CSV table of C-alpha atoms in Angstrom, one decimal:
chain,number,residue,atom,x,y,z
A,1,MET,CA,273.3,254.2,88.9
A,2,ARG,CA,270.0,255.2,90.7
A,3,TYR,CA,269.5,256.5,94.2
A,4,ASP,CA,266.0,255.7,95.3
A,5,LEU,CA,264.4,258.6,97.2
A,6,SER,CA,261.2,256.9,98.1
A,7,GLY,CA,260.6,256.8,101.8
A,8,GLN,CA,260.5,259.4,104.6
A,9,TRP,CA,260.4,263.1,103.8
A,10,GLU,CA,259.6,266.1,106.0
A,11,ILE,CA,256.5,267.9,104.8
A,12,ARG,CA,255.8,271.6,105.3
A,13,LEU,CA,253.1,273.9,104.2
A,14,PRO,CA,254.2,277.5,103.7
A,15,ASP,CA,251.6,278.9,106.0
A,16,GLY,CA,253.3,277.2,108.9
A,17,ARG,CA,250.4,275.1,110.1
A,18,VAL,CA,252.0,271.8,109.1
A,19,LYS,CA,255.5,270.4,109.7
A,20,LYS,CA,255.6,266.6,109.9
A,21,ASP,CA,257.2,263.5,108.6
A,22,GLY,CA,255.5,261.8,105.7
A,23,PHE,CA,256.4,259.7,102.7
A,24,LEU,CA,257.0,260.0,99.0
A,25,PRO,CA,255.8,258.7,96.7
A,26,GLY,CA,252.5,259.9,98.1
A,27,SER,CA,250.0,262.7,98.1
A,28,LEU,CA,249.2,265.2,100.8
A,29,ASP,CA,245.9,263.3,101.2
A,30,GLU,CA,247.8,260.0,101.9
A,31,ASN,CA,250.0,261.9,104.4
A,32,LYS,CA,246.9,263.3,106.1
A,33,VAL,CA,247.8,266.9,105.3
A,34,GLY,CA,245.2,269.5,104.5
A,35,ASP,CA,241.6,270.3,105.5
A,36,PRO,CA,239.1,267.5,106.0
A,37,ASP,CA,236.9,267.1,102.9
A,38,ARG,CA,233.4,267.5,104.2
A,39,VAL,CA,230.2,268.4,102.3
A,40,ALA,CA,230.2,271.8,103.9
A,41,LYS,CA,233.7,272.4,102.6
A,42,ALA,CA,233.4,270.5,99.3
A,43,TRP,CA,236.2,270.7,96.9
A,44,HIS,CA,233.8,271.7,94.2
A,45,PRO,CA,231.4,274.3,95.7
A,46,ASP,CA,228.7,273.5,93.2
A,47,ILE,CA,227.6,270.5,95.2
A,48,GLU,CA,227.3,272.3,98.5
A,49,ASP,CA,223.9,272.6,100.2
A,50,ARG,CA,223.3,276.3,99.7
A,51,SER,CA,219.9,276.4,101.4
A,52,GLY,CA,221.6,277.7,104.6
A,53,GLU,CA,219.1,275.7,106.7
A,54,ASP,CA,220.1,273.5,109.6
A,55,THR,CA,218.7,270.0,109.3
A,56,GLU,CA,219.0,266.9,111.4
A,57,PHE,CA,221.8,265.8,108.9
A,58,SER,CA,223.8,269.1,109.1
A,59,ASP,CA,226.6,267.6,111.2
A,60,ILE,CA,226.9,264.3,109.3
A,61,ASP,CA,230.0,263.9,107.2
A,62,SER,CA,228.1,262.3,104.3
A,63,ARG,CA,230.3,261.1,101.4
A,64,ILE,CA,229.5,262.2,97.9
A,65,THR,CA,228.9,259.2,95.7
A,66,THR,CA,229.1,261.1,92.4
A,67,ARG,CA,232.8,261.9,92.7
A,68,LEU,CA,236.0,260.7,94.4
A,69,THR,CA,235.8,261.7,98.1
A,70,ARG,CA,239.1,262.8,99.6
A,71,ASN,CA,240.0,262.6,103.2
A,72,TYR,CA,242.0,265.8,103.0
A,73,THR,CA,242.2,268.7,100.5
A,74,TYR,CA,244.8,271.4,100.1
A,75,GLU,CA,245.5,273.7,97.3
A,76,GLY,CA,248.8,275.6,97.2
A,77,PRO,CA,252.6,274.9,97.4
A,78,ALA,CA,253.8,272.1,99.6
A,79,GLU,CA,257.5,271.4,100.5
A,80,PHE,CA,259.0,268.0,100.9
A,81,SER,CA,262.6,267.8,102.2
A,82,ARG,CA,265.1,265.1,102.9
A,83,VAL,CA,268.9,264.5,103.2
A,84,PHE,CA,270.7,262.8,100.3
A,85,ASP,CA,272.9,260.1,101.6
A,86,GLY,CA,274.3,258.8,98.3
A,87,GLU,CA,277.9,259.2,97.0
A,88,VAL,CA,278.6,261.9,94.4
A,89,ARG,CA,281.5,261.2,92.1
A,90,GLU,CA,283.6,263.6,90.1
A,91,GLY,CA,283.0,263.6,86.3
A,92,LYS,CA,279.4,262.4,86.7
A,93,ARG,CA,276.1,264.3,86.2
A,94,TYR,CA,273.2,263.9,88.5
A,95,TYR,CA,269.5,264.3,87.7
A,96,LEU,CA,266.4,264.2,90.0
A,97,HIS,CA,263.5,262.3,88.4
A,98,ILE,CA,260.0,262.8,89.7
A,99,GLU,CA,257.1,261.0,88.2
A,100,ARG,CA,253.4,262.0,88.6
A,101,THR,CA,253.7,265.4,90.2
A,102,ARG,CA,252.0,268.7,89.7
A,103,ALA,CA,253.9,272.0,89.1
A,104,ALA,CA,257.2,271.4,90.7
A,105,SER,CA,260.6,273.0,91.6
A,106,ALA,CA,263.6,271.5,93.3
A,107,PHE,CA,266.3,273.0,95.5
A,108,VAL,CA,269.6,271.6,96.8
A,109,ASP,CA,270.9,273.2,100.0
A,110,GLY,CA,268.7,276.2,99.2
A,111,ARG,CA,269.9,276.6,95.6
A,112,LYS,CA,267.3,276.2,92.8
A,113,ALA,CA,268.0,273.3,90.4
A,114,PRO,CA,267.3,273.9,86.7
A,115,CYS,CA,264.5,271.9,85.3
A,116,THR,CA,265.4,270.0,82.1
A,117,ALA,CA,262.1,268.2,81.4
A,118,TYR,CA,258.6,269.1,82.6
A,119,GLY,CA,255.0,268.0,82.0
A,120,LEU,CA,251.9,267.2,83.9
A,121,SER,CA,251.8,263.8,82.3
A,122,THR,CA,255.5,263.1,81.9
A,123,PRO,CA,258.3,262.8,84.4
A,124,THR,CA,259.8,266.1,85.7
A,125,VAL,CA,263.7,266.1,85.6
A,126,PHE,CA,266.0,268.5,87.4
A,127,ASP,CA,269.8,268.8,86.9
A,128,LEU,CA,271.5,268.6,90.2
A,129,THR,CA,275.1,268.5,88.8
A,130,GLY,CA,277.4,270.8,90.8
A,131,LEU,CA,274.8,271.3,93.5
A,132,LEU,CA,274.5,267.8,95.0
A,133,HIS,CA,276.9,266.2,97.6
A,134,LYS,CA,276.5,263.6,100.2
A,135,GLY,CA,274.5,265.2,103.1
A,136,SER,CA,272.8,267.7,100.8
A,137,VAL,CA,269.2,268.7,101.7
A,138,ILE,CA,266.9,268.1,98.7
A,139,LYS,CA,263.7,270.2,98.8
A,140,LEU,CA,260.9,269.5,96.4
A,141,VAL,CA,258.1,272.1,96.1
A,142,THR,CA,254.9,270.9,94.4
A,143,ASP,CA,252.0,273.2,93.7
A,144,ASN,CA,248.5,272.2,92.6
A,145,THR,CA,247.6,275.8,91.8
A,146,TYR,CA,249.8,275.5,88.7
A,147,PRO,CA,251.6,278.9,88.7
A,148,GLY,CA,252.3,280.1,85.2
A,149,MET,CA,249.9,277.6,83.7
A,150,PRO,CA,246.2,277.8,82.8
A,151,TYR,CA,244.7,276.9,86.2
A,152,ARG,CA,241.0,276.5,85.1
A,153,ASP,CA,241.9,274.5,82.0
A,154,ILE,CA,243.8,272.1,84.2
A,155,THR,CA,241.4,271.8,87.2
A,156,PHE,CA,238.3,271.4,85.0
A,157,SER,CA,240.0,268.7,82.9
A,158,SER,CA,240.2,265.0,83.6
A,159,ALA,CA,243.7,265.6,85.0
A,160,ALA,CA,242.4,267.2,88.2
A,161,THR,CA,238.6,267.0,88.8
A,162,ASP,CA,237.2,265.1,91.7
A,163,GLU,CA,235.2,263.0,89.2
A,164,THR,CA,238.4,261.5,87.8
A,165,GLN,CA,241.6,261.7,89.9
A,166,THR,CA,241.3,264.8,92.0
A,167,ASN,CA,243.6,267.8,92.2
A,168,TRP,CA,246.0,266.0,94.6
A,169,ASN,CA,249.3,267.5,95.6
A,170,GLY,CA,252.6,265.6,96.0
A,171,ALA,CA,254.6,263.1,93.9
A,172,ILE,CA,253.0,259.8,93.4
A,173,GLY,CA,255.3,258.0,91.0
A,174,GLU,CA,258.9,257.0,91.1
A,175,ILE,CA,261.4,259.5,92.7
A,176,PHE,CA,265.1,259.0,92.3
A,177,VAL,CA,268.5,260.6,91.6
A,178,GLU,CA,270.2,259.2,88.5
A,179,GLU,CA,273.9,259.3,88.0
A,180,LYS,CA,275.1,259.5,84.4
A,181,ASP,CA,278.4,259.9,82.6
A,182,ALA,CA,279.3,263.5,81.7
A,183,CYS,CA,279.7,262.4,78.0
A,184,ARG,CA,277.0,260.2,76.6
A,185,ILE,CA,274.7,259.7,73.7
């Protein structure tokens, strides 16, 4: 059995400047969270106008046509929380599946869930068995600074550049809790 978790989630940034309702699957960009992506605050500083001179075009938010232009940018951890309203049965195991996310961790009622499968290009899976019950708060923390991973190798690859798919943050694929038998092959 699957419990679909797509829909409304509470979004928080650790610096406290954002706490709002949003949705998953989705990115922070789609949820209008982060800093406006303007030429003066370009994601890749190599395309900024470094002359320092004010011109008649200084205040224009010109879009950059050589890359994907985001509405909002944010780099760092982001928290997504919601209440689990499914039934939890004895003798079953429960796994949280998240597709298309960045570095991620999951918590149930404040307790960290062990990760059983992880990859930037494969679904991330957390074992919620023994932690989850009806009414539990599931918190997903995604982080596009890739703690413990080679940041520059990732952000300058096709997985995260603004010329390909951007260094978005969130979970943009399926997200669900799967119930499985305790004994299975």
